[in-house]
Amino acid sequence: MPYTAAEALLSRRDFPALQPRGREPPLVYLDGPGGSQVPSAVIAAIEDVYSTCNVNTHGNFPPSREIDRRMTEAREVVAAFLGAADGSCISFGQNMTTLNFSLSAAIGAGLSPGDEILITQLDHEANRGPWLRLRERGAVIKEVRLTTDGVLDPEDMAAKITPRTKVFALGASSNALGTVNDLALARRLTRAVGALLVVDAVHYAPHFPVDVRALDVDFLLCSAYKFYGPHVGVLYSAPGALDRLSTDRLCTQNPSAPYRIETGTLNHAAIAGVRAAIEYLAHWGRGMSLRERIVDAMTGIAAYEHSLGAYFHGAAAALPGVRVFGPDFSTPARAPTVSITLAARTAAEAASLLGERGICVWDGNFYAARAVEILGLAERGGLLRTGVSLYSTREELDRLLEGLVDIVR
Ligand SMILES: Cc1ncc(COP(=O)(O)O)c(C=O)c1O
């Protein structure tokens, strides 16, 4: 189903945070990469858990059976979102970073001194720090080079994957530059040496349909607050992959996947909200199955957001004193996140002046600190980032462009 500006306008009614307040002009919320707003259906799903089955799981009484059922169904819905075989591939956690620390520690427990792990200069620290930590266990960490065009150097990637490489931890898309990385190449190279491929899809999942089986990843992480849900981290593990790892867990805990890496009691209400967010996305698509509706909806949303990103990228590049970073929009493989610098202002000054006009855009390094350092922007306070979501409109981008013209004057 095509997702157009009309659907985007319609969608805005579903998001309480986007409603006009009094006589103030509505907030221009363009920090999608930082986190998306939630539709009423998500808020209602969370409230419903607290109102009807706010009890612990695995009890022999009705509300406990009900929360068990909802947790099982939530895993199935997330599996449909990611194209996974079933809910046994889906683990939940506090956020992506925490899950990735648990994952890296579990993988690290099986490494020998001198084993290599490959990370990238482009990734968010959440997919670097947990792996860098394994240096303490004798692992050798290498990083794939980021070019000045904002893409990872494929030759450098190929050269750095060796028979000693045990893991390649790579982002699907950059939250700083909107780059979409070549996961097919990463898979080919890692398969050839028997290394695990761990993909950070936090910035990718809100903007593209995900198909973990087509990508053939071992592990993939994402975070529901970036795709219209609450703050919950999600880990996909290929069938059997989690069961081979030595995770930190209690002897009282279910040792099989997907529970093997889930410590303590989960946030059941928020997880009900994750399911509602995915069902909300699916309702913008057509198809017989939930998976078909999700893929159809995400394909439409991706095309709409791409058109907004391309519009802003072109318009911002044409402004005097503005420099645009990251790849252009000549192919669909480009996330709709556009970062710029201004000759006349630091990113923080610009964000604060735009904030006074009710325009929300983030400044700095967005935890992609290494990428900002490599681009030589760390001293200047990094980038000013604009990121659209399914409810963003061209009018909002025009308000931002007008604001930029005023502040660079
Ligand atoms: C690309 C990317 N990876 C990882 C993370 C970390 O996610 P979380 O906040 O769920 O730990 C973020 C958060 O902004 C991100 O943008």
XYZ file of C-alpha atoms and ligand atoms in Angstrom:
425
model
C 0.000 0.000 0.000
C 1.547 3.353 -0.882
C 2.196 5.473 2.195
C 1.895 9.112 1.222
C 1.793 12.585 2.735
C -1.952 12.047 3.271
C -1.313 8.983 5.435
C 1.415 10.843 7.322
C -1.029 13.648 8.131
C -3.655 11.126 9.161
C -1.176 9.291 11.383
C -0.495 12.427 13.403
C -3.908 12.107 15.062
C -2.745 8.820 16.590
C 0.151 10.421 18.502
C -0.882 12.394 21.621
C 2.543 14.087 21.839
C 2.075 15.627 18.392
C -1.225 17.340 19.153
C -1.245 21.158 19.179
C -1.114 22.663 22.660
C -3.049 25.867 23.147
C -2.100 28.635 20.775
C 1.488 27.528 20.347
C 2.401 26.197 16.887
C 2.647 22.393 16.976
C 6.038 20.977 17.899
C 8.227 20.064 14.935
C 9.624 16.797 16.197
C 12.522 15.758 13.969
C 14.518 13.615 16.392
C 13.320 10.249 15.124
C 16.831 8.763 15.420
C 16.821 9.752 19.108
C 13.419 8.146 19.665
C 9.959 8.118 18.129
C 6.692 9.207 19.704
C 4.162 6.522 20.653
C 0.630 6.147 19.301
C -2.365 5.914 21.667
C -2.648 2.179 20.931
C 0.736 1.628 22.587
C -0.202 3.670 25.640
C -3.503 1.734 25.882
C -1.720 -1.635 25.665
C 0.642 -0.673 28.503
C -2.238 0.608 30.623
C -4.205 -2.559 29.981
C -1.470 -4.748 31.452
C -1.351 -2.639 34.609
C -5.163 -2.667 34.799
C -5.777 -6.349 34.170
C -2.750 -8.618 34.591
C -0.006 -6.831 36.523
C 1.219 -10.050 38.133
C 4.264 -12.228 37.699
C 4.573 -14.851 34.993
C 4.278 -18.638 35.411
C 1.739 -18.573 38.255
C -1.151 -21.020 38.455
C -3.856 -18.371 38.601
C -5.783 -16.614 35.820
C -4.035 -13.211 35.487
C -0.644 -14.940 35.524
C -1.737 -17.283 32.745
C -2.916 -14.188 30.896
C 0.443 -12.389 31.159
C 2.210 -15.603 30.068
C -0.043 -15.674 27.009
C 0.656 -12.005 26.215
C 4.406 -12.489 26.544
C 4.338 -15.471 24.181
C 2.241 -13.553 21.680
C 4.500 -10.487 21.917
C 7.496 -12.655 20.956
C 5.570 -14.012 17.966
C 4.648 -10.485 16.831
C 8.266 -9.293 17.131
C 9.323 -12.419 15.195
C 6.913 -11.377 12.418
C 8.378 -7.848 12.493
C 11.904 -9.161 11.969
C 11.054 -12.065 9.664
C 12.213 -14.618 12.264
C 11.062 -18.248 12.283
C 9.159 -17.865 15.562
C 9.087 -16.303 19.035
C 11.828 -18.589 20.353
C 14.307 -16.394 18.421
C 13.220 -13.220 20.265
C 14.695 -12.165 23.630
C 13.810 -8.963 25.444
C 15.954 -6.705 27.607
C 16.235 -3.250 29.091
C 17.595 -1.689 25.899
C 19.915 -2.573 23.034
C 23.080 -1.547 24.883
C 22.404 -3.782 27.878
C 21.512 -6.756 25.668
C 24.655 -6.229 23.594
C 26.828 -6.200 26.740
C 25.197 -9.501 27.777
C 25.703 -10.929 24.287
C 29.323 -9.818 23.970
C 30.165 -11.181 27.438
C 28.582 -14.521 26.530
C 30.463 -14.719 23.219
C 33.636 -13.463 24.910
C 33.501 -16.336 27.403
C 34.245 -18.706 24.518
C 37.130 -16.733 22.988
C 40.846 -17.472 23.253
C 43.582 -14.816 23.538
C 44.445 -13.539 20.053
C 40.965 -14.182 18.624
C 39.852 -11.187 16.568
C 36.689 -9.127 16.676
C 35.890 -6.627 13.956
C 33.911 -3.462 14.689
C 33.532 -0.287 12.605
C 34.417 3.390 12.829
C 30.836 4.240 11.863
C 28.916 2.385 14.556
C 27.138 3.774 17.584
C 29.185 3.129 20.751
C 26.561 0.570 21.791
C 27.988 -1.721 19.108
C 31.626 -0.880 19.825
C 32.005 -0.535 23.602
C 30.716 -4.034 24.494
C 33.224 -5.563 22.020
C 36.122 -3.272 22.960
C 35.634 -4.499 26.520
C 36.701 -7.974 25.384
C 40.270 -6.698 25.021
C 40.442 -7.472 28.745
C 40.044 -11.156 27.806
C 42.860 -11.006 25.237
C 40.698 -10.424 22.158
C 42.207 -8.310 19.373
C 39.787 -5.637 18.181
C 40.070 -4.195 14.697
C 37.863 -1.549 13.121
C 36.664 -1.063 9.537
C 37.651 2.314 8.117
C 35.056 5.035 7.519
C 35.650 7.084 4.371
C 35.039 10.819 4.121
C 31.925 9.991 2.023
C 30.406 8.488 5.151
C 30.562 4.863 4.004
C 32.583 1.901 5.246
C 35.526 0.970 3.023
C 34.625 -2.464 1.529
C 38.248 -3.314 0.749
C 39.278 -2.557 4.303
C 36.407 -4.752 5.531
C 37.561 -7.633 3.347
C 41.195 -7.193 4.407
C 40.345 -7.165 8.126
C 38.258 -10.344 8.158
C 40.807 -13.099 8.684
C 40.708 -16.752 9.761
C 41.173 -15.431 13.326
C 38.006 -13.276 13.155
C 35.360 -14.685 15.459
C 32.798 -11.852 15.370
C 31.946 -8.973 13.075
C 29.739 -6.421 14.873
C 28.249 -4.060 12.331
C 25.425 -1.543 12.194
C 22.750 -1.991 9.535
C 22.408 1.780 9.293
C 24.182 4.741 10.856
C 22.186 6.888 13.278
C 24.593 9.762 12.535
C 24.929 9.734 8.739
C 22.035 7.590 7.466
C 24.446 5.240 5.680
C 23.083 1.746 5.003
C 25.897 -0.780 5.240
C 26.529 -3.710 2.924
C 25.296 -6.557 5.116
C 25.408 -9.054 2.235
C 29.141 -8.445 1.820
C 29.649 -8.706 5.582
C 27.796 -12.041 5.599
C 29.789 -13.457 2.685
C 33.085 -12.493 4.278
C 32.177 -13.753 7.754
C 30.771 -17.055 6.433
C 34.027 -17.696 4.579
C 35.952 -17.687 7.872
C 33.209 -19.039 10.171
C 32.775 -15.772 12.111
C 29.545 -14.646 13.779
C 27.716 -11.644 12.298
C 26.103 -9.405 14.931
C 23.996 -6.604 13.466
C 22.857 -3.437 15.223
C 19.547 -2.649 13.507
C 18.469 0.064 15.967
C 18.503 2.779 13.310
C 17.491 0.476 10.455
C 14.382 -1.206 11.889
C 12.236 1.972 12.054
C 12.899 2.802 8.402
C 13.032 -0.457 6.418
C 11.431 -3.900 6.432
C 13.801 -6.286 8.245
C 14.260 -9.899 7.161
C 16.666 -11.669 9.489
C 16.487 -14.895 7.502
C 17.298 -13.214 4.187
C 20.133 -11.308 5.902
C 21.224 -14.625 7.423
C 22.535 -12.920 10.571
C 23.521 -14.789 13.725
C 22.291 -12.026 16.028
C 20.446 -8.762 15.414
C 19.526 -6.126 17.956
C 16.997 -3.331 17.870
C 15.182 -1.047 20.243
C 11.413 -0.539 20.298
C 11.493 3.124 21.330
C 12.896 3.907 17.886
C 9.908 2.261 16.148
C 6.979 3.820 18.039
C 7.129 1.552 21.079
C 8.370 1.913 24.667
C 11.934 1.509 25.942
C 12.592 -2.192 25.430
C 15.587 -3.822 23.748
C 15.130 -6.765 21.379
C 17.655 -9.466 20.498
C 17.082 -11.821 17.576
C 19.150 -15.020 17.699
C 19.262 -17.454 14.791
C 17.831 -20.848 15.819
C 20.403 -22.602 18.020
C 22.791 -19.615 18.199
C 21.876 -18.496 21.727
C 21.877 -22.045 23.130
C 25.582 -22.353 22.295
C 26.559 -19.347 24.425
C 27.596 -19.233 28.056
C 25.294 -16.441 29.256
C 25.211 -14.895 32.728
C 22.104 -16.424 34.250
C 20.686 -17.844 37.461
C 20.412 -21.599 38.079
C 16.688 -21.018 38.564
C 16.335 -19.530 35.093
C 15.100 -21.344 31.995
C 18.390 -22.082 30.158
C 16.926 -22.360 26.668
C 16.385 -19.701 24.037
C 14.937 -17.096 24.113
C 15.081 -16.935 27.962
C 18.761 -17.886 28.206
C 19.934 -14.243 28.074
C 16.975 -12.631 29.885
C 17.896 -11.930 33.500
C 15.321 -11.134 36.177
C 11.761 -10.029 35.622
C 11.011 -8.329 32.343
C 8.956 -5.193 31.836
C 5.765 -7.014 30.823
C 3.688 -3.878 30.322
C 6.290 -2.273 28.072
C 6.621 -5.499 26.083
C 2.845 -5.427 25.509
C 3.512 -1.918 24.160
C 6.163 -3.275 21.763
C 3.603 -5.650 20.314
C 1.072 -2.811 19.979
C 3.659 -0.651 18.182
C 4.288 -3.377 15.607
C 0.566 -3.950 15.139
C 0.174 -0.202 14.713
C 2.823 -0.225 11.967
C 1.159 -3.252 10.338
C -2.191 -1.484 10.109
C -0.654 0.786 7.422
C -0.076 -2.266 5.205
C -2.088 -4.850 3.319
C -1.733 -8.622 3.232
C -3.157 -11.866 4.479
C -0.669 -12.448 7.280
C 0.742 -10.095 9.901
C 4.188 -10.482 8.286
C 2.816 -9.464 4.886
C 1.120 -6.405 6.376
C 4.310 -5.422 8.204
C 6.475 -5.739 5.084
C 3.929 -3.864 2.970
C 3.614 -1.078 5.548
C 7.368 -0.735 6.086
C 7.993 -0.696 2.328
C 5.534 2.184 1.942
C 6.845 4.062 4.981
C 10.441 3.593 3.752
C 9.610 5.151 0.369
C 7.766 8.086 1.963
C 10.539 8.781 4.480
C 13.148 8.455 1.725
C 11.361 11.160 -0.272
C 11.390 13.455 2.783
C 15.063 12.747 3.432
C 15.973 13.400 -0.216
C 14.018 16.671 -0.136
C 15.748 17.914 2.992
C 19.176 16.705 1.849
C 18.858 18.624 -1.439
C 17.398 21.772 0.124
C 19.926 21.908 2.974
C 22.867 21.360 0.595
C 21.702 24.373 -1.422
C 21.814 26.712 1.614
C 24.926 28.890 1.820
C 27.195 27.981 4.727
C 25.632 24.536 5.147
C 27.562 21.302 4.577
C 25.686 18.024 4.301
C 27.262 14.730 5.416
C 26.655 11.098 4.497
C 25.681 9.436 1.215
C 23.201 11.049 -1.170
C 19.707 9.677 -1.810
C 20.376 8.239 -5.284
C 19.530 4.703 -4.110
C 16.779 3.482 -1.765
C 19.486 2.096 0.543
C 19.750 5.362 2.476
C 18.111 6.011 5.845
C 16.209 9.309 5.996
C 18.558 10.844 8.567
C 20.516 13.874 7.424
C 23.344 15.518 9.343
C 24.830 18.897 8.556
C 27.274 21.473 9.834
C 26.851 25.250 9.650
C 29.747 27.585 8.978
C 28.279 30.300 11.219
C 27.173 28.283 14.269
C 28.138 25.221 16.234
C 25.654 22.363 16.138
C 24.704 23.005 19.787
C 24.049 26.715 19.131
C 21.924 25.853 16.107
C 19.935 23.171 17.958
C 19.252 25.555 20.807
C 18.118 28.406 18.489
C 15.893 25.979 16.571
C 14.602 24.612 19.872
C 13.395 28.110 20.773
C 11.238 27.923 17.648
C 9.742 24.590 18.702
C 11.930 22.582 16.332
C 13.508 19.489 17.903
C 16.749 18.346 16.271
C 19.762 16.853 18.031
C 23.357 18.011 17.994
C 26.707 16.418 18.820
C 27.866 12.882 18.069
C 24.733 10.877 18.969
C 27.077 8.298 20.546
C 28.578 7.677 17.084
C 31.609 9.330 18.646
C 34.234 7.534 16.584
C 32.568 8.509 13.279
C 32.399 12.162 14.313
C 36.050 12.005 15.374
C 37.093 10.404 12.063
C 35.215 13.110 10.136
C 37.244 15.688 12.083
C 34.163 17.233 13.668
C 34.665 16.396 17.335
C 36.396 19.695 18.186
C 33.633 21.706 16.513
C 30.850 20.063 18.503
C 29.797 17.506 15.907
C 26.774 17.496 13.680
C 23.229 18.839 13.607
C 20.963 15.867 12.852
C 17.485 15.780 11.346
C 15.600 12.503 11.329
C 12.091 11.940 10.032
C 9.494 9.408 11.141
C 6.252 8.155 9.606
C 4.361 11.196 10.926
C 6.843 13.789 9.620
C 5.736 16.187 6.892
C 7.375 18.330 4.247
C 5.882 21.406 5.972
C 7.877 20.551 9.076
C 11.059 20.300 7.036
C 10.228 23.681 5.483
C 9.916 25.174 8.981
C 13.326 23.745 9.785
C 14.810 25.081 6.532
C 13.385 28.554 7.263
C 14.913 28.354 10.729
C 18.290 27.391 9.278
C 18.190 30.303 6.820
C 17.522 32.694 9.736
C 20.226 31.382 12.006
C 23.002 31.248 9.421
C 22.267 34.810 8.319
C 22.354 2.918 15.916
C 22.103 2.763 17.390
N 22.561 1.684 18.013
C 22.369 1.488 19.328
C 21.703 2.408 20.091
C 21.513 2.148 21.545
O 20.190 1.731 21.783
P 19.607 1.673 23.260
O 19.295 3.059 23.671
O 18.378 0.802 23.128
O 20.635 1.042 24.134
C 21.207 3.570 19.482
C 20.520 4.595 20.284
O 20.405 5.725 19.897
C 21.401 3.748 18.090
O 20.953 4.820 17.451
